[in-house]
PDB file of C-alpha atoms and ligand atoms in Angstrom:
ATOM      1  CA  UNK A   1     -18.402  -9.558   3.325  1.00 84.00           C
ATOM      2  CA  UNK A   2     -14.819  -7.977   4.190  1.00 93.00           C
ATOM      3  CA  UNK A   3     -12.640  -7.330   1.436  1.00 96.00           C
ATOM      4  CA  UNK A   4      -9.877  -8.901   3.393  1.00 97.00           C
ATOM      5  CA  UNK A   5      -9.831 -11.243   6.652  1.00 97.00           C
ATOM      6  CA  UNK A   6      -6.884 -12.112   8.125  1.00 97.00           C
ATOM      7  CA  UNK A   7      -6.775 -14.179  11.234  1.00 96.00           C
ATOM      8  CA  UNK A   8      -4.180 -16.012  13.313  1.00 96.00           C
ATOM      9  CA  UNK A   9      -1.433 -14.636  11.082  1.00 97.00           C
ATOM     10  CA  UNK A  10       1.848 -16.167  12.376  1.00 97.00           C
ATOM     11  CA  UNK A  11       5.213 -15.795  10.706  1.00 97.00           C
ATOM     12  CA  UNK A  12       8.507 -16.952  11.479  1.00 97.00           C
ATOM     13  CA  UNK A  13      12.008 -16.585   9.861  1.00 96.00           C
ATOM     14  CA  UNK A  14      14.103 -19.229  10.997  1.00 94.00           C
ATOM     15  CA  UNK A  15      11.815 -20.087  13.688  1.00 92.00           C
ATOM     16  CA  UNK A  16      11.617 -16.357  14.907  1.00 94.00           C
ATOM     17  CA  UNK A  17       8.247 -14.945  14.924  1.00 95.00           C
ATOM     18  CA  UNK A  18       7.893 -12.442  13.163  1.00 96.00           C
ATOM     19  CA  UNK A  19       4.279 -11.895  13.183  1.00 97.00           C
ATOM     20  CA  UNK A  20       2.537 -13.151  16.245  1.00 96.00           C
ATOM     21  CA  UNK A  21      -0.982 -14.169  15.386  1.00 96.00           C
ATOM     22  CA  UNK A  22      -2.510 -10.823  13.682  1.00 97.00           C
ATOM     23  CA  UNK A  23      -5.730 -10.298  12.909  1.00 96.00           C
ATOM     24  CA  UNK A  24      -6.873  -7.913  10.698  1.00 96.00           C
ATOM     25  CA  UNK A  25     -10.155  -6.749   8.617  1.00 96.00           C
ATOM     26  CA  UNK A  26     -10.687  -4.514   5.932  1.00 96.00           C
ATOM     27  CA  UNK A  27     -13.753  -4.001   4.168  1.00 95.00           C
ATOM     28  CA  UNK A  28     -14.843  -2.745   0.605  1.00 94.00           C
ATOM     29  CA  UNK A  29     -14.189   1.038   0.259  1.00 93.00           C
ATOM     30  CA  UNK A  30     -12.133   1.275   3.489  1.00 94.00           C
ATOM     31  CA  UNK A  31      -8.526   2.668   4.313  1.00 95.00           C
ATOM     32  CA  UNK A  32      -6.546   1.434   7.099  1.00 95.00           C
ATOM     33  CA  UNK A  33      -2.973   2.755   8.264  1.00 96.00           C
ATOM     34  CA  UNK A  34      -0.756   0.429   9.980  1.00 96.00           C
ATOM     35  CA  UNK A  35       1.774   1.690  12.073  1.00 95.00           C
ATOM     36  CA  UNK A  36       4.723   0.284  14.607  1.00 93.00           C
ATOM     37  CA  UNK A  37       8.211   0.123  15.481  1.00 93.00           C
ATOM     38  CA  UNK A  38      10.873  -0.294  12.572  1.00 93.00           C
ATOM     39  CA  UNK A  39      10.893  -4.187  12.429  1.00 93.00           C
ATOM     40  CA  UNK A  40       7.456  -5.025  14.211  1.00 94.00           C
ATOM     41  CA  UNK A  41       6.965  -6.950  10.592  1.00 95.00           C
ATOM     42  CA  UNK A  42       4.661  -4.642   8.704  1.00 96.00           C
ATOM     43  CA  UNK A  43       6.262  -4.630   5.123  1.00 95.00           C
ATOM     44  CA  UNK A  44       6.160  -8.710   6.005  1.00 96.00           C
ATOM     45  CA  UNK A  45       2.205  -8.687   6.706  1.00 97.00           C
ATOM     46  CA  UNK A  46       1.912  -7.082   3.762  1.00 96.00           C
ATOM     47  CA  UNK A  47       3.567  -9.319   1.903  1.00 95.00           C
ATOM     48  CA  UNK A  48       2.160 -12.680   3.011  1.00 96.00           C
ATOM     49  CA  UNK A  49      -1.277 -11.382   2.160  1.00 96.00           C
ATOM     50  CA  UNK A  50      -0.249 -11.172  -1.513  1.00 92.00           C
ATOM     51  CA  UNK A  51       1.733 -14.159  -1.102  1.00 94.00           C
ATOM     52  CA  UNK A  52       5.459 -12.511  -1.181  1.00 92.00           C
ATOM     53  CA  UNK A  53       6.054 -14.373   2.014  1.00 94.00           C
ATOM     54  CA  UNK A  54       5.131 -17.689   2.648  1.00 94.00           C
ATOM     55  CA  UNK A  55       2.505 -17.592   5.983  1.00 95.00           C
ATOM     56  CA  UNK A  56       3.538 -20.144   8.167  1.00 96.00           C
ATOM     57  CA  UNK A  57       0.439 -20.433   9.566  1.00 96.00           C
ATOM     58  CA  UNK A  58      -3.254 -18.296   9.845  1.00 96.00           C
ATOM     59  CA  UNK A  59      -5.590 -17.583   7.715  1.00 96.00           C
ATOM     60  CA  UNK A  60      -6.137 -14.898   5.130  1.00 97.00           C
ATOM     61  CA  UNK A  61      -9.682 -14.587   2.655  1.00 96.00           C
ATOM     62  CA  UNK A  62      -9.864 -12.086  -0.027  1.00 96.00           C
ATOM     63  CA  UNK A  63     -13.459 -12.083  -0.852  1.00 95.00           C
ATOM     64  CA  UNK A  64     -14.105 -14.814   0.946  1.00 94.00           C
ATOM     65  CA  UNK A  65     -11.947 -16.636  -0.127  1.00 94.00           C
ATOM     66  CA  UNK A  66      -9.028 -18.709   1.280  1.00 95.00           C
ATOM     67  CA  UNK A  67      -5.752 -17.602  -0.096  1.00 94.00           C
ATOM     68  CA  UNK A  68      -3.639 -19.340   1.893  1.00 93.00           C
ATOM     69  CA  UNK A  69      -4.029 -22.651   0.417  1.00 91.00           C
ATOM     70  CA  UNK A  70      -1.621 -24.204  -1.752  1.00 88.00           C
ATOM     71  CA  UNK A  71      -3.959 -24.494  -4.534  1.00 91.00           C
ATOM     72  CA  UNK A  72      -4.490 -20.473  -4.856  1.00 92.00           C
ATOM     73  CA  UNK A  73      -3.809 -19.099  -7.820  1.00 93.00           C
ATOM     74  CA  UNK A  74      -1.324 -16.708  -6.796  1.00 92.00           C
ATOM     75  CA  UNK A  75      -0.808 -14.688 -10.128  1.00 90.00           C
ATOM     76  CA  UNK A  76      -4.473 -13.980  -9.743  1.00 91.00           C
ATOM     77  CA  UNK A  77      -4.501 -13.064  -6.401  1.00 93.00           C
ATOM     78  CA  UNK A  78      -1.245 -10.680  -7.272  1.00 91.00           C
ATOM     79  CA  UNK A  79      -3.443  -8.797  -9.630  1.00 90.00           C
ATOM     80  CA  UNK A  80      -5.809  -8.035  -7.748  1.00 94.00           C
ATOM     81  CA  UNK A  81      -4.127  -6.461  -5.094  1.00 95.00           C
ATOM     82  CA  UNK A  82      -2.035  -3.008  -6.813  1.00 93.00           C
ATOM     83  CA  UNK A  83       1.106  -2.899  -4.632  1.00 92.00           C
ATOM     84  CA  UNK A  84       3.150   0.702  -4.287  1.00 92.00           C
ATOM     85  CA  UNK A  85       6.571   0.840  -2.731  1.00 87.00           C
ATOM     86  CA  UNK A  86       8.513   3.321  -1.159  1.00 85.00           C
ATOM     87  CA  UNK A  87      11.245   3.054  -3.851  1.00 83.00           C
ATOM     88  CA  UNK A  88       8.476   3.195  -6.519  1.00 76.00           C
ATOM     89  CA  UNK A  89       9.934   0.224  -8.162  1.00 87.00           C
ATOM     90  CA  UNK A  90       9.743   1.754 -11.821  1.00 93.00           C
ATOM     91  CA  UNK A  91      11.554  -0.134 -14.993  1.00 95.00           C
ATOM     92  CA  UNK A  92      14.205   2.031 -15.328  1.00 95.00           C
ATOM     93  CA  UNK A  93      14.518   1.162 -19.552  1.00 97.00           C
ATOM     94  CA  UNK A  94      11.081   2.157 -19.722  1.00 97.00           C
ATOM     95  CA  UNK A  95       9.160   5.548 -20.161  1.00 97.00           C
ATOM     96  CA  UNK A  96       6.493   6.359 -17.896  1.00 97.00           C
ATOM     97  CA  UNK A  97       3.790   5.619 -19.936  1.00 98.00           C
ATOM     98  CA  UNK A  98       5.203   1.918 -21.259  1.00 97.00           C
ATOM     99  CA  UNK A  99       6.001   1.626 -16.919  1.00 97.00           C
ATOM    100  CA  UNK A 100       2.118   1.682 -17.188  1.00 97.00           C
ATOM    101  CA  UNK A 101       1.628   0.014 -20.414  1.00 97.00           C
ATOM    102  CA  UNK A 102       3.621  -3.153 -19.555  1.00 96.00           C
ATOM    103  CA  UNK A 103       1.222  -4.543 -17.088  1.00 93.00           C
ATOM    104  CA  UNK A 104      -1.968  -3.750 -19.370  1.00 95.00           C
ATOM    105  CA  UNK A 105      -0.216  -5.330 -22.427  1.00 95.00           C
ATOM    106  CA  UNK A 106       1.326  -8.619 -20.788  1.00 92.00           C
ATOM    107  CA  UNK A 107      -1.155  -9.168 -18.255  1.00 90.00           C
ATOM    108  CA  UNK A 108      -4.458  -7.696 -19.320  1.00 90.00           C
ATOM    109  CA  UNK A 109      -4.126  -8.241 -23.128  1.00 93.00           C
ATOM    110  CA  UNK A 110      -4.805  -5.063 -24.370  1.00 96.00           C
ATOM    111  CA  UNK A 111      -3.930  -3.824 -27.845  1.00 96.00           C
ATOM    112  CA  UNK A 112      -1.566  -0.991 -28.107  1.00 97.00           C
ATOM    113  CA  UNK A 113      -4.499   1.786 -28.128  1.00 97.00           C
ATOM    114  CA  UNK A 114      -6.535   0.474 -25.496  1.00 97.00           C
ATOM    115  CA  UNK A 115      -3.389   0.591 -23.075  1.00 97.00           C
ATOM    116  CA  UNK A 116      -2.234   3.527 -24.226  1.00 97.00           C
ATOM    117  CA  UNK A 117      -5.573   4.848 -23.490  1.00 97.00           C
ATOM    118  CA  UNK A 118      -5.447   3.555 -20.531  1.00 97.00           C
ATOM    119  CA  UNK A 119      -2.273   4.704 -19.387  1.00 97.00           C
ATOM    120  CA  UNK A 120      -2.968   8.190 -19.912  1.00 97.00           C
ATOM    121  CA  UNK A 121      -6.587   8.295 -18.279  1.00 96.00           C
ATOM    122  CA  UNK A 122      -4.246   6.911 -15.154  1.00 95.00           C
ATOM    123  CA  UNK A 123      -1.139   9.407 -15.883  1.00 96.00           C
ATOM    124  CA  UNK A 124      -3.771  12.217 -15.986  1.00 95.00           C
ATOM    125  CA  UNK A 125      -5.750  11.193 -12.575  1.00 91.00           C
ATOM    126  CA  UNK A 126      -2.144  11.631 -11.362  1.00 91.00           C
ATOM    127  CA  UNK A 127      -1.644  14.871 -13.007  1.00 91.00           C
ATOM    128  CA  UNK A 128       1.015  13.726 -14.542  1.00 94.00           C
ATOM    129  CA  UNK A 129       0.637  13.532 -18.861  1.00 94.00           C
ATOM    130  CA  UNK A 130       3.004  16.145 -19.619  1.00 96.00           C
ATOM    131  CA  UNK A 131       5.542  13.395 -18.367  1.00 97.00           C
ATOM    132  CA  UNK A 132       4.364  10.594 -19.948  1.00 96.00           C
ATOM    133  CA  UNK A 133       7.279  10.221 -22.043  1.00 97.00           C
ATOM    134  CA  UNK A 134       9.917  10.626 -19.616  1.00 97.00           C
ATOM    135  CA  UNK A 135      12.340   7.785 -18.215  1.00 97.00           C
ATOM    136  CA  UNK A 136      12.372   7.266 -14.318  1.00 96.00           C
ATOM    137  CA  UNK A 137      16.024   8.817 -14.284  1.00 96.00           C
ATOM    138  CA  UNK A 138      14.241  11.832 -15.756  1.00 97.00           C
ATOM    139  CA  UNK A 139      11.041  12.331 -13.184  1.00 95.00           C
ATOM    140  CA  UNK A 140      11.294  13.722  -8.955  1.00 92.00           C
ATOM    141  CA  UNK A 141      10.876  10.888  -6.464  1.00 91.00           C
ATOM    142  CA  UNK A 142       6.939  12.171  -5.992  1.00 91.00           C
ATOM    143  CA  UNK A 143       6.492  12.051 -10.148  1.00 94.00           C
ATOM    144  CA  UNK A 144       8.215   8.492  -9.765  1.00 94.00           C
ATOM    145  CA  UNK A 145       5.726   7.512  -7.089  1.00 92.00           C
ATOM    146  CA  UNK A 146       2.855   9.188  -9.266  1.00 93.00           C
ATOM    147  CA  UNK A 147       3.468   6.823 -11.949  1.00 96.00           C
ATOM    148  CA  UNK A 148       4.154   4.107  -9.315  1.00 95.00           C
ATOM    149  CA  UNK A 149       0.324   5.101  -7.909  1.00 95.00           C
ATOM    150  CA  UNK A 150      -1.048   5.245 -11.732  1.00 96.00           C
ATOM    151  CA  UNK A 151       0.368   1.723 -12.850  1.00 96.00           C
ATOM    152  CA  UNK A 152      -0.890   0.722  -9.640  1.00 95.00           C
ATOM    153  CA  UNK A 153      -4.190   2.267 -10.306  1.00 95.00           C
ATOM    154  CA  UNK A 154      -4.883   1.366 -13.815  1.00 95.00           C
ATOM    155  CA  UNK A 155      -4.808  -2.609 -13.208  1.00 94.00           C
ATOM    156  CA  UNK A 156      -8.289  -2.075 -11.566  1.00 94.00           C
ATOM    157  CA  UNK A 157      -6.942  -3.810  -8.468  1.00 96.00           C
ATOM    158  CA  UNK A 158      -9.772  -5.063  -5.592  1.00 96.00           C
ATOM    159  CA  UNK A 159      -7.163  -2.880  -3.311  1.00 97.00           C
ATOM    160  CA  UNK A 160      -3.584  -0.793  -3.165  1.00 96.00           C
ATOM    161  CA  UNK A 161      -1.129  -1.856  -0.935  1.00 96.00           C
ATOM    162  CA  UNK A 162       1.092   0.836  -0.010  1.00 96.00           C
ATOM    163  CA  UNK A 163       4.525   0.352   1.532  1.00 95.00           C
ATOM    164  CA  UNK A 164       5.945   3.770   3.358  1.00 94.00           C
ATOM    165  CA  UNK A 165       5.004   5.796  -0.199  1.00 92.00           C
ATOM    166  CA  UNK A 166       6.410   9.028   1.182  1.00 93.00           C
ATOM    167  CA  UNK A 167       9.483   8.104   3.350  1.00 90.00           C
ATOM    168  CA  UNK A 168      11.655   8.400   0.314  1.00 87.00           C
ATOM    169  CA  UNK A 169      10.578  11.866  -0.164  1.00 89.00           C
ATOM    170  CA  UNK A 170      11.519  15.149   0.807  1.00 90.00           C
ATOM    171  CA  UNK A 171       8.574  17.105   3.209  1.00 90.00           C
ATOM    172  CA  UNK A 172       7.072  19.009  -0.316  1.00 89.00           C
ATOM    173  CA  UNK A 173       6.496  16.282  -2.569  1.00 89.00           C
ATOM    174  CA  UNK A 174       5.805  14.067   0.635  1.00 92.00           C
ATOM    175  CA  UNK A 175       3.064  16.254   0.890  1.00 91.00           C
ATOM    176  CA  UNK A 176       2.099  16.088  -2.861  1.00 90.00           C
ATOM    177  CA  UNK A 177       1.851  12.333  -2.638  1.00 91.00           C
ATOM    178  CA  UNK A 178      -0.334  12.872   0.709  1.00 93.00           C
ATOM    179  CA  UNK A 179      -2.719  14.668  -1.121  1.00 92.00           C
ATOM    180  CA  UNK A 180      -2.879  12.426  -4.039  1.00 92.00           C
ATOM    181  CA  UNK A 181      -3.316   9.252  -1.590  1.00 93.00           C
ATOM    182  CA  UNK A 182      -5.835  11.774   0.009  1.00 92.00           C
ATOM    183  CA  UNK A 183      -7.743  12.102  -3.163  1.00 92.00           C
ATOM    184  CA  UNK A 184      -8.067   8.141  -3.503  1.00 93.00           C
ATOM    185  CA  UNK A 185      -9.478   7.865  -0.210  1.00 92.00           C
ATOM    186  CA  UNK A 186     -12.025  10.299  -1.110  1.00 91.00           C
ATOM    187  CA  UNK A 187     -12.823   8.268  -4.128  1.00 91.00           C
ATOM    188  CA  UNK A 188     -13.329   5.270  -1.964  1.00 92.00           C
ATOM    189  CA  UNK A 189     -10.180   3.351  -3.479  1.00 94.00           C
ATOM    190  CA  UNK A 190      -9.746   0.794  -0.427  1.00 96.00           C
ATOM    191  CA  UNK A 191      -6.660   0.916   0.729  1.00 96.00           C
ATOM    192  CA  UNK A 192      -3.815  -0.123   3.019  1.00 96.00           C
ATOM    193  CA  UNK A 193      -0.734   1.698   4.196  1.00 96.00           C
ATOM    194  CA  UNK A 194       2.226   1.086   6.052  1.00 96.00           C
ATOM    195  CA  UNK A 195       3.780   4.373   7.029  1.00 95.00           C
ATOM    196  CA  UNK A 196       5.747   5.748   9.851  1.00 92.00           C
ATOM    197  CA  UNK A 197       4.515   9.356   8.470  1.00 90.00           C
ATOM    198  CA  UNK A 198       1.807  10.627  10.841  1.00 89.00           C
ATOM    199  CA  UNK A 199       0.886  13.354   8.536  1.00 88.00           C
ATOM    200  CA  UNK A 200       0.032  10.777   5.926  1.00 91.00           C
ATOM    201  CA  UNK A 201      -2.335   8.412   8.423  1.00 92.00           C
ATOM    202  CA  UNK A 202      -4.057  11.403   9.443  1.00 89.00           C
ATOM    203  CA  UNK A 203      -5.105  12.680   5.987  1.00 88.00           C
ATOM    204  CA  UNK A 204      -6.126   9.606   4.665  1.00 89.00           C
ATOM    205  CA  UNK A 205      -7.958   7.005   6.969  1.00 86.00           C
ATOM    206  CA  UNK A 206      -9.992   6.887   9.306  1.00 78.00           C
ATOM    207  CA  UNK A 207      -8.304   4.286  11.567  1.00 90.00           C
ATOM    208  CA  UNK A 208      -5.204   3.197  12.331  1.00 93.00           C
ATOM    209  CA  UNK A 209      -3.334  -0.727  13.557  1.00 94.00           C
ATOM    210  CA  UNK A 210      -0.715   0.054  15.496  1.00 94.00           C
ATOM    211  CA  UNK A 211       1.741  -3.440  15.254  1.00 95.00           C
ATOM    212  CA  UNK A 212       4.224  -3.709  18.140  1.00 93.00           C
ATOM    213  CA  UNK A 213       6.205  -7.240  18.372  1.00 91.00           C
ATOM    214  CA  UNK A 214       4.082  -9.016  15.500  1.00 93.00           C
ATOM    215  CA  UNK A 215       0.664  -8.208  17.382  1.00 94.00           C
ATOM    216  CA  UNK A 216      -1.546  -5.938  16.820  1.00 94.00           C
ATOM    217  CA  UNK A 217      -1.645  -3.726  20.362  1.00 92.00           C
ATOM    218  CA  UNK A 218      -4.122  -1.123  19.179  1.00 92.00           C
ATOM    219  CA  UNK A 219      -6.914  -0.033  16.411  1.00 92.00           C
ATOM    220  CA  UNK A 220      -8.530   2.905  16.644  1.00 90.00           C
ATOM    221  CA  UNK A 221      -9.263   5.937  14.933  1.00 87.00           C
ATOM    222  CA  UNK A 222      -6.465   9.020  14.573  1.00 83.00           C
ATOM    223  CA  UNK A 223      -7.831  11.073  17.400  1.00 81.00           C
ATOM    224  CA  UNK A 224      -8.097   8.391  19.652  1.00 82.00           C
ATOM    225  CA  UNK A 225      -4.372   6.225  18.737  1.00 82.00           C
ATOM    226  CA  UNK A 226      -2.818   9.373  17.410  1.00 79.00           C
ATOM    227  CA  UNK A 227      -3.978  11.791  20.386  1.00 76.00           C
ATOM    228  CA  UNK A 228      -5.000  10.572  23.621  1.00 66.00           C
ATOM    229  CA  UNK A 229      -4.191   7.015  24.007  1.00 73.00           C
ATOM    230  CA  UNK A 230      -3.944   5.217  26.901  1.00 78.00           C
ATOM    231  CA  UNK A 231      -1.159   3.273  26.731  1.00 83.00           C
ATOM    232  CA  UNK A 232       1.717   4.859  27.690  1.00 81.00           C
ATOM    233  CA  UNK A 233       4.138   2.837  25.116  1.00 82.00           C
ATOM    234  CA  UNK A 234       1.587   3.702  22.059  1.00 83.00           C
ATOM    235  CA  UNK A 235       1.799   7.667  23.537  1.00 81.00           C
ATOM    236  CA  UNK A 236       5.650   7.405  23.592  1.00 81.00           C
ATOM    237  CA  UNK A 237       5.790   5.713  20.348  1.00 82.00           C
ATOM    238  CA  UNK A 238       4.177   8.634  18.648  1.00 81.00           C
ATOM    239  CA  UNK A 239       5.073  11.609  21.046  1.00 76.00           C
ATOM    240  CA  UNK A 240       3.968  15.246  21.818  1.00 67.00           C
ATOM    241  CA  UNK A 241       3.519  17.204  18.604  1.00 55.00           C
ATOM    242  CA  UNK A 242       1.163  14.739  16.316  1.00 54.00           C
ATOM    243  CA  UNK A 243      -1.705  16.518  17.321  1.00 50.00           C
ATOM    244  CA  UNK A 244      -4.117  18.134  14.736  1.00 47.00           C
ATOM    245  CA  UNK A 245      -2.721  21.102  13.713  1.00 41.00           C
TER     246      UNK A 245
HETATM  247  N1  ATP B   1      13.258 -12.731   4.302  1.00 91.35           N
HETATM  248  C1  ATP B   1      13.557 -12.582   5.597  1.00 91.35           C
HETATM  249  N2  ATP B   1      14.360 -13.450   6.236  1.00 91.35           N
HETATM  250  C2  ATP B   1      14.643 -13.335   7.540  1.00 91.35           C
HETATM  251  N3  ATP B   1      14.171 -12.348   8.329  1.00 91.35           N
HETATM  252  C3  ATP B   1      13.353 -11.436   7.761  1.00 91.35           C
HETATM  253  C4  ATP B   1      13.005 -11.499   6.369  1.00 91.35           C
HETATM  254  N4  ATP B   1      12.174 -10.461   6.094  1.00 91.35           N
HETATM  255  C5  ATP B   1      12.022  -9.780   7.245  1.00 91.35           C
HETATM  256  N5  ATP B   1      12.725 -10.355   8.252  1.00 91.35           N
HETATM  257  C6  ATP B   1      12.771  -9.890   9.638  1.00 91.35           C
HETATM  258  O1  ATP B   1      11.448  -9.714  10.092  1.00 91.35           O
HETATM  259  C7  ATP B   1      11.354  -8.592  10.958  1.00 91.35           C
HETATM  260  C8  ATP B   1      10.262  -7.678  10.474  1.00 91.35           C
HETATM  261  O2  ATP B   1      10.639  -7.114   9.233  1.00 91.35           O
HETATM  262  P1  ATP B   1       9.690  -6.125   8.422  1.00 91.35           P
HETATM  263  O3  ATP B   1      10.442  -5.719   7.221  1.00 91.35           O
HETATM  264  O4  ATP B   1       8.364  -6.756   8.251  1.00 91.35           O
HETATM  265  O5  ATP B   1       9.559  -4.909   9.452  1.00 91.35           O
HETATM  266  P2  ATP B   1       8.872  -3.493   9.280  1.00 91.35           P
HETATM  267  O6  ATP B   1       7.895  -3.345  10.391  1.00 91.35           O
HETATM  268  O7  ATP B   1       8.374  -3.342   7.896  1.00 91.35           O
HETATM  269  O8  ATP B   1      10.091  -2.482   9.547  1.00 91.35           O
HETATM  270  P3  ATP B   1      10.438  -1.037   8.915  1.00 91.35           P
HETATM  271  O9  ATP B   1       9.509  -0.070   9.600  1.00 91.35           O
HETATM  272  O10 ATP B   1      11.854  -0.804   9.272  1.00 91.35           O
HETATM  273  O11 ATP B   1      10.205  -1.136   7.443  1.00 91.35           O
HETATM  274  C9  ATP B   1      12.733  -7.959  10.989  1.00 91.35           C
HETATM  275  O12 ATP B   1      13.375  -8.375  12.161  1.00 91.35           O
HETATM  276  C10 ATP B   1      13.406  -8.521   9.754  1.00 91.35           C
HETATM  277  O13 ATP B   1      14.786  -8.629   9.951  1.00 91.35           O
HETATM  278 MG1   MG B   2       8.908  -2.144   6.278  1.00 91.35          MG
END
């Protein structure tokens, strides 16, 4: 059974599609990139699979199960789904460990220790202990979206949703972040990840949705949307120099 199933996903804002009747599939232990014009409504499929967004209409099972119907318990479905932004979304009042803590305490009910514990198996996965006690005004934006990754990371989620994770980075820790996102999708984390960043979708799936006008117009894998694809629009979209290096 897929992990996620989405199909027929239609969208509107104030009766303006937004997304067109997408279907998408991701399985257990898979990574999929999703790429498309600024405003082709990827940050809003995204969000009406956790439930951010309302759906207007479509259908979307996690595990099987229907989670667009009113009755869903939406915390639940929230939890299982680990959700990483481009502006990391830290609590600013908070140190990185408690950033990590918070989630384990309030939602998961661990004791101090146990989150704590916790925390810093995440925070060292991210190599990224020697900071634990640092406040977000204290850490780089890639150590921000380390701990971002770790909180993330140490709900246990089904899968991580990631929203552009590197565009708010310069090209270095960009690339630091790449090869952390890397290392998940070597461990099999499922995963997936909005990003215009074709360095990024190259080193970490296998396959790629490319969303134009709230459809998906192509799926394939990064040689064959990233490298030689037939539709002139999709080539144009991504240009001359993407090629493996
Ligand atoms: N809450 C909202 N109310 C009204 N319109 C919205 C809302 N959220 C998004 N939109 C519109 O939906 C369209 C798609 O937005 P979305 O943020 O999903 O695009 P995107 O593909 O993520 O773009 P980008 O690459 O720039 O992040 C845009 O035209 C946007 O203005
Ligand atoms: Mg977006």
């Amino acid at each position: 059974m897929a992990l996620l199933e989405v199909s027929g996903l239609v969208k509107e804002f104030d009766g303006k599609p937004v997304l067109n009747g997408v279907d998408l599939s991701l399985e257990e232990g898979q990574v999929k990139v999703i790429m498309g014009p600024s405003g082709c409504g990827k940050s809003t499929l995204l969000r009406c699979i956790n439930r951010l967004v309302e759906p207007t209409s479509g259908r979307i099972l996690f595990r099987g199960e229907d989670v667009t119907r009113p009755d869903t318990d939406v915390r639940a479905l929230r939890q299982r789904i680990g959700f990483v932004f481009q502006h990391f979304a830290l609590y600013r009042h908070l140190s990185a460990l408690d950033n990590i803590k918070l989630g384990l305490r309030k939602l998961r009910r661990m004791s101090d220790a146990e989150a704590t514990d916790r925390a810093c198996h995440e925070l060292r996965r991210m190599d990224m202990e020697e900071h634990r006690d640092k406040y977000p005004a204290q850490l780089s934006g890639g150590q921000k979206q380390r701990v971002a990754i770790a909180r993330a990371l140490a709900m246990d989620p089904a899968v991580l949703f990631f929203d552009e994770p590197t565009s708010a980075l310069d090209p270095r820790m960009a690339r630091e972040v790449v090869a952390l996102i890397n290392q998940l999708f070597m461990d099999n984390v499922t995963m997936l990840c909005v990003t215009h960043d074709v360095f990024l979708a190259r080193y970490i799936s296998d396959r790629i949705l490319f969303l134009d006008h709230g459809q998906v117009r192509a799926e394939g894998d990064v040689e064959q949307l990233l490298d030689a694809h037939d539709d002139p629009q999709i080539r144009a979209f991504f240009g001359p120099g993407t090629r493996a290096r």
